[in-house]
Short mmCIF file of C-alpha atoms and ligand atoms in Angstrom, two decimals:
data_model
loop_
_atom_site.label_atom_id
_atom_site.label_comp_id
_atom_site.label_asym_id
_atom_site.label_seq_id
_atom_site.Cartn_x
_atom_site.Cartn_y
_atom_site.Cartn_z
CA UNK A 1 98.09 102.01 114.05
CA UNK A 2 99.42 103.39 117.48
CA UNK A 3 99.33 100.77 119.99
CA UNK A 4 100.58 100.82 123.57
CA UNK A 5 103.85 101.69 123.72
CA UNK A 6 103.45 104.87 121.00
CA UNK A 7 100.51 106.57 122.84
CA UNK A 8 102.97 105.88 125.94
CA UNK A 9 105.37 107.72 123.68
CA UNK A 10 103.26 110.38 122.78
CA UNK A 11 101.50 110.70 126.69
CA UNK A 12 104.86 111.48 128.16
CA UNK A 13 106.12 113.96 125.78
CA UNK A 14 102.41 115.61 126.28
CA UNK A 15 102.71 115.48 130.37
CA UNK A 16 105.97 116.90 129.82
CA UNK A 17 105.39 119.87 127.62
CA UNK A 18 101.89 120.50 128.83
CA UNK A 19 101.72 119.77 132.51
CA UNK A 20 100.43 122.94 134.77
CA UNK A 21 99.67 124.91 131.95
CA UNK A 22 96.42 126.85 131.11
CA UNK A 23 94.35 125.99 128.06
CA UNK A 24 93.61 129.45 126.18
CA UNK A 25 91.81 128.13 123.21
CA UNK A 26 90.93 125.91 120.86
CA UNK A 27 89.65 124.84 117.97
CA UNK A 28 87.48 121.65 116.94
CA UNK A 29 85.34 121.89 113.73
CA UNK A 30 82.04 120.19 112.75
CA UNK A 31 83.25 116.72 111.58
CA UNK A 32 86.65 116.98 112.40
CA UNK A 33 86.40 113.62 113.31
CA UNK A 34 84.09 110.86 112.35
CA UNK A 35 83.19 110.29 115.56
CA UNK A 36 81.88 113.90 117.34
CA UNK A 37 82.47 114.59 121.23
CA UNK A 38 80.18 113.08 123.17
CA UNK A 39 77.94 116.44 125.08
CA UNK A 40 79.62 118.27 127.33
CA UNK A 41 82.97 116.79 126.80
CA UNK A 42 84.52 120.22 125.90
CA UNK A 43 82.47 122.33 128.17
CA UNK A 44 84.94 124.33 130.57
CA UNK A 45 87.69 123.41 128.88
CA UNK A 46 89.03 127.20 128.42
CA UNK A 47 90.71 128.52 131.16
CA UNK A 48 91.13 124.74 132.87
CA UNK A 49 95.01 123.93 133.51
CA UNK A 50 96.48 120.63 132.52
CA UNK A 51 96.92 119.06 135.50
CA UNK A 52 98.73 115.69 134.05
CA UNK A 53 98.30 113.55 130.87
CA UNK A 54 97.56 110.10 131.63
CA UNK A 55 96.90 106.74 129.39
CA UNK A 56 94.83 103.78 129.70
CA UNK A 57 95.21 101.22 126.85
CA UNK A 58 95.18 103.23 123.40
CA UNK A 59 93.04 106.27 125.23
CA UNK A 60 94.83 109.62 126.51
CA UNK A 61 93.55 111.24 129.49
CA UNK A 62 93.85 115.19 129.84
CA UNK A 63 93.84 115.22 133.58
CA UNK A 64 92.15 119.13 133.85
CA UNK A 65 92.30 121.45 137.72
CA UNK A 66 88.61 121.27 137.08
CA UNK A 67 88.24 117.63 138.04
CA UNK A 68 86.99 116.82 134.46
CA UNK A 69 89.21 114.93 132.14
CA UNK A 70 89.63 115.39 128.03
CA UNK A 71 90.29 111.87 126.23
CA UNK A 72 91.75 111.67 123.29
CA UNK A 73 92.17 108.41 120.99
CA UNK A 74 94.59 108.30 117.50
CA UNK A 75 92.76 105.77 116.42
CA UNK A 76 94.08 104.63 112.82
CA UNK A 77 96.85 107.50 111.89
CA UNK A 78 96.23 109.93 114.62
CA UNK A 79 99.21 112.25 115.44
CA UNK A 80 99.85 114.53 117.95
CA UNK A 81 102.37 117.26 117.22
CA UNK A 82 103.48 120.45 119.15
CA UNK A 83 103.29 123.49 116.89
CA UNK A 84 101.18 124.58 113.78
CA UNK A 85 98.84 122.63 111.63
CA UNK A 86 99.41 120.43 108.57
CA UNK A 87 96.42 119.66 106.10
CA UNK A 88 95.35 116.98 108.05
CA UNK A 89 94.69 118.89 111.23
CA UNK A 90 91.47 118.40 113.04
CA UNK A 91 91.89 119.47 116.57
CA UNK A 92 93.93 122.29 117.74
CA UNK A 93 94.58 123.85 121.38
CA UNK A 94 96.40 126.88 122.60
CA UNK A 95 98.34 126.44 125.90
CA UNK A 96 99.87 129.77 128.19
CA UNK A 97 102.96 130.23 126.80
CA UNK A 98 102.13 129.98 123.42
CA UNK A 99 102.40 126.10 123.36
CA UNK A 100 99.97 124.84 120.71
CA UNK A 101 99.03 121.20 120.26
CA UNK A 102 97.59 120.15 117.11
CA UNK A 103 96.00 116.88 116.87
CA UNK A 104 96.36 115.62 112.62
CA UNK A 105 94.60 112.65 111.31
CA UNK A 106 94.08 111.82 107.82
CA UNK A 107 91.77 109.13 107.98
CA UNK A 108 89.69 110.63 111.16
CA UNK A 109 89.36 107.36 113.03
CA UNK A 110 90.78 109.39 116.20
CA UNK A 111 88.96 111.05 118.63
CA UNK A 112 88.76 114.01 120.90
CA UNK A 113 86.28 113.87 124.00
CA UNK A 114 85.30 110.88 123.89
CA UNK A 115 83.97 108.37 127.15
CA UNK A 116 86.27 105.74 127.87
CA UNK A 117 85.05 102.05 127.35
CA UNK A 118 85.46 98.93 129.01
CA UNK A 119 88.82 97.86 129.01
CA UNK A 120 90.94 94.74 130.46
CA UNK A 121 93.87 94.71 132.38
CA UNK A 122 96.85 97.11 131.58
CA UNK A 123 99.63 94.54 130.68
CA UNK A 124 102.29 96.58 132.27
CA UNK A 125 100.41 96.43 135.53
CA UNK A 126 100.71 93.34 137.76
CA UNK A 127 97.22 92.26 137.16
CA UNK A 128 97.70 91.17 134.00
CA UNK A 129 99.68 87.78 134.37
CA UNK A 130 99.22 84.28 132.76
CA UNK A 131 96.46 83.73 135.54
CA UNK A 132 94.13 86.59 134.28
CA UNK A 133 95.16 85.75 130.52
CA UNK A 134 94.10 82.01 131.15
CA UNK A 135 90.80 83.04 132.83
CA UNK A 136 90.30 85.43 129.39
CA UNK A 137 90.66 82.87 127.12
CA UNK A 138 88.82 80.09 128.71
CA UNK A 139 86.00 78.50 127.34
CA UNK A 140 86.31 81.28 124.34
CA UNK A 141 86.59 79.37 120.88
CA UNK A 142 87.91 82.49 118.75
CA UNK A 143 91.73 82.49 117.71
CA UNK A 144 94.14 83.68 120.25
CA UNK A 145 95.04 86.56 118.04
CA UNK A 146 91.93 88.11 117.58
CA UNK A 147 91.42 88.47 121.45
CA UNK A 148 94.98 89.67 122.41
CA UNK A 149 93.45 92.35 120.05
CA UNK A 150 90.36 92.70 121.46
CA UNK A 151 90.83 95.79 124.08
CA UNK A 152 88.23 93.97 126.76
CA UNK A 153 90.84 91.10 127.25
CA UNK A 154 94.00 92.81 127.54
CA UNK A 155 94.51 97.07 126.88
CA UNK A 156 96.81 98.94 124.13
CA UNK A 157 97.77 95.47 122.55
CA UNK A 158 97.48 95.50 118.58
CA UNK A 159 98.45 94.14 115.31
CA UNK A 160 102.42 94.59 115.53
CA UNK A 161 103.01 93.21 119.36
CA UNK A 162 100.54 90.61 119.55
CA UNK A 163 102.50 89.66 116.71
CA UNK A 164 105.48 89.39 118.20
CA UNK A 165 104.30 88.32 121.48
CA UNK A 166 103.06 85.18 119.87
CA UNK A 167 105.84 84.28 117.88
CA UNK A 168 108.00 84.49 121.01
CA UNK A 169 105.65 82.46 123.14
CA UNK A 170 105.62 79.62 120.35
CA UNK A 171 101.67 79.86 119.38
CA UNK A 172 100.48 80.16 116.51
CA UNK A 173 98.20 83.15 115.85
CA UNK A 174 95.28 81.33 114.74
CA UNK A 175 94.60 78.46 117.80
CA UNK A 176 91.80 78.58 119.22
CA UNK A 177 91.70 80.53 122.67
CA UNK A 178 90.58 77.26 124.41
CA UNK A 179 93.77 75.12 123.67
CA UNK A 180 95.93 77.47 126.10
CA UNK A 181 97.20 75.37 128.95
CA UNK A 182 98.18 77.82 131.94
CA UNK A 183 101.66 77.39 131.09
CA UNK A 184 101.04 79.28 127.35
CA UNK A 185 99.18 81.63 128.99
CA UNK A 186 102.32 82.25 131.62
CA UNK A 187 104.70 82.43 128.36
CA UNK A 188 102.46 84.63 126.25
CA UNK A 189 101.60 87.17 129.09
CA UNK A 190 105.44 87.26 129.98
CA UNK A 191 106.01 87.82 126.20
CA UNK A 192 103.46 90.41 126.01
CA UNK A 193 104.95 92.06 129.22
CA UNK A 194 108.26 92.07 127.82
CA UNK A 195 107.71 92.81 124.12
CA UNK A 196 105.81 96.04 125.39
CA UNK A 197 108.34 97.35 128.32
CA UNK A 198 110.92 97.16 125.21
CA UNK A 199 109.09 99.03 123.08
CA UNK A 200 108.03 102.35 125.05
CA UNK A 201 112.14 101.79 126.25
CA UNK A 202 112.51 102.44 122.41
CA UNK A 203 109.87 104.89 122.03
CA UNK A 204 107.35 102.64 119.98
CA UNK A 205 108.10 101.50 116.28
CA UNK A 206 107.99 103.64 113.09
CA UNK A 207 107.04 101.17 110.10
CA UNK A 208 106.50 102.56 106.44
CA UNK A 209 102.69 101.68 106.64
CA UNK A 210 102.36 104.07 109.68
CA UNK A 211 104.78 106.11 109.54
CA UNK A 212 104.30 107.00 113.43
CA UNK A 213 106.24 109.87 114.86
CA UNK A 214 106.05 111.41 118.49
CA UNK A 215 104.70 114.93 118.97
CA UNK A 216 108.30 116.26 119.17
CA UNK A 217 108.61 114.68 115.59
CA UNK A 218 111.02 111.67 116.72
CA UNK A 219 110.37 108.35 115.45
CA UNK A 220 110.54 104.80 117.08
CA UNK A 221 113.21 102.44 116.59
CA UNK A 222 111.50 98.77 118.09
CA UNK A 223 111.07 98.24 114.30
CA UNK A 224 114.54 97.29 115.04
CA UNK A 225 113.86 94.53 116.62
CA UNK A 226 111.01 93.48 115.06
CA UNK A 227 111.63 89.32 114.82
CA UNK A 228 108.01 88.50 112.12
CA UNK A 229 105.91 91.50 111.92
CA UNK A 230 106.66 92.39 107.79
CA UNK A 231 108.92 90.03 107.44
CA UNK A 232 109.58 87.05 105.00
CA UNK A 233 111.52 84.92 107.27
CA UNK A 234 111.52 85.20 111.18
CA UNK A 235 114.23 86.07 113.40
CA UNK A 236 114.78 82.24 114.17
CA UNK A 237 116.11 81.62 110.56
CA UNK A 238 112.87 79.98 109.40
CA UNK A 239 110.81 81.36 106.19
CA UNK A 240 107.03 82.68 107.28
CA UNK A 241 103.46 81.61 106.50
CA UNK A 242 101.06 83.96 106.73
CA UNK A 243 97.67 82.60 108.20
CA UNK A 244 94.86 81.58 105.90
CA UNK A 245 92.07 83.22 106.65
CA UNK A 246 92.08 87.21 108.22
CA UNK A 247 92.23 87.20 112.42
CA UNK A 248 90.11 90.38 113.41
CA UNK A 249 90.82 91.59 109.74
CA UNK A 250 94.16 90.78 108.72
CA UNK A 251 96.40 88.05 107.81
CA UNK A 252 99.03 87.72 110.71
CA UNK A 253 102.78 86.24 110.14
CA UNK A 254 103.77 83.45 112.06
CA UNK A 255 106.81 80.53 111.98
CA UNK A 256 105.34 77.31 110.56
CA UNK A 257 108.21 75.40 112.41
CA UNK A 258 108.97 77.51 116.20
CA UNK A 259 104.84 78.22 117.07
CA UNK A 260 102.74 75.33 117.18
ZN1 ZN B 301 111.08 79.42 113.31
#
């Protein structure tokens, strides 16, 4: 699943190739996606330049001359490649220049035109800091995991750097939110912070159950330096536990001896 630092990946090779140009066509059919545009959402969209291509959390935004904006979101297995289309491709535009971007998805979790939700602080951005992470998690009785996950506490984080994140701030992924003095808080946001500046750096990770590649067809390499996401023992020498029960639907790795 793309998380922050591979729709970074993929929103600066799309501002680079796509920037100032005209949109000539395109092509979106009926149930491309299991989630349809929202009204409107493609209305003007022909003849509009590309004006930049931003990113908040997981979302793209298709900054358009007309003032509107086009979001896109990979959601599960969403790709975005620059040329023809595979058997998986759902949305498809045509730039000036002959610059086509087709938009493939096998599972159809992603989306094209949709509204952007509520979202928490970008982690990259100065307001997210063990202060606002400690204020998130206060009073709030769910595991830690499930709300460095959930994309009203913190934006882009998911399954493979909250992961990480955790294991290098010495929590385990299944305390409760709660327990976190200020001082975790100041390690785990630092960790997040860190964990995610690395990645983009590397151009996001490419693991064999997501097989992500960027639109120019280049793949990640923070699998690398992966130190307990799909591992049997962590980077600190120690054999792995996975939790016992699923946190927001999956068991998550952690060191039974460095994360308490
Ligand atoms: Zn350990």
């Amino acid at each position: 699943v793309p998380e922050l630092p591979e729709v970074e990946t993929v929103r600066r090779a799309l501002d680079a190739r796509l920037k100032g140009l005209a949109i000539e066509s395109f092509h979106l059919p009926k149930r491309a996606f299991n989630r349809p545009p929202v009204k409107g959402a493609l209305d003007g969209l022909i003849g509009s330049r590309v004006e930049s291509v931003g990113r908040r959390g997981k979302y793209l935004i298709m900054r358009l001359d007309t003032g509107k904006h086009l979001i896109l979101h990979l959601g599960m297995s969403g790709r975005i490649v620059f040329g023809t289309a595979g058997p998986h491709t759902r949305f498809q535009m045509t730039l000036e220049g002959a610059v086509v971007m087709s938009f493939h998805d096998a599972r159809r979790f992603g989306t094209v035109g949709c509204d952007l939700p509520e979202l928490g602080p970008e982690p990259l951005e100065d307001a997210f800091n063990g202060e606002a992470l400690f204020q998130a998690l206060r009073g709030r009785k769910a595991p830690v995991k499930a709300l460095l996950l959930d994309q009203a506490v913190v934006a882009g984080v998911g399954n493979i750097y909250a992961t990480e994140a955790l294991f290098e701030s010495g929590i385990r992924p299944a305390r409760r939110a709660d327990s976190l003095s200020r001082q975790d808080c100041d390690r785990l946001a630092a960790a997040i912070k860190r964990i995610l500046a690395q990645a983009v750096e590397l151009g996001g990770s490419t693991l064999e159950d997501t097989a992500y590649l960027d639109p120019n067809g280049d793949a990640g390499y923070f699998q690398l330096h992966v130190k307990v996401y799909g591992r049997k023992t962590g980077a600190c020498g120690h054999a792995l536990k996975a939790t016992k029960k699923p946190l927001a639907g999956r068991t998550s790795l952690y060191c039974p001896i460095c994360q308490k």
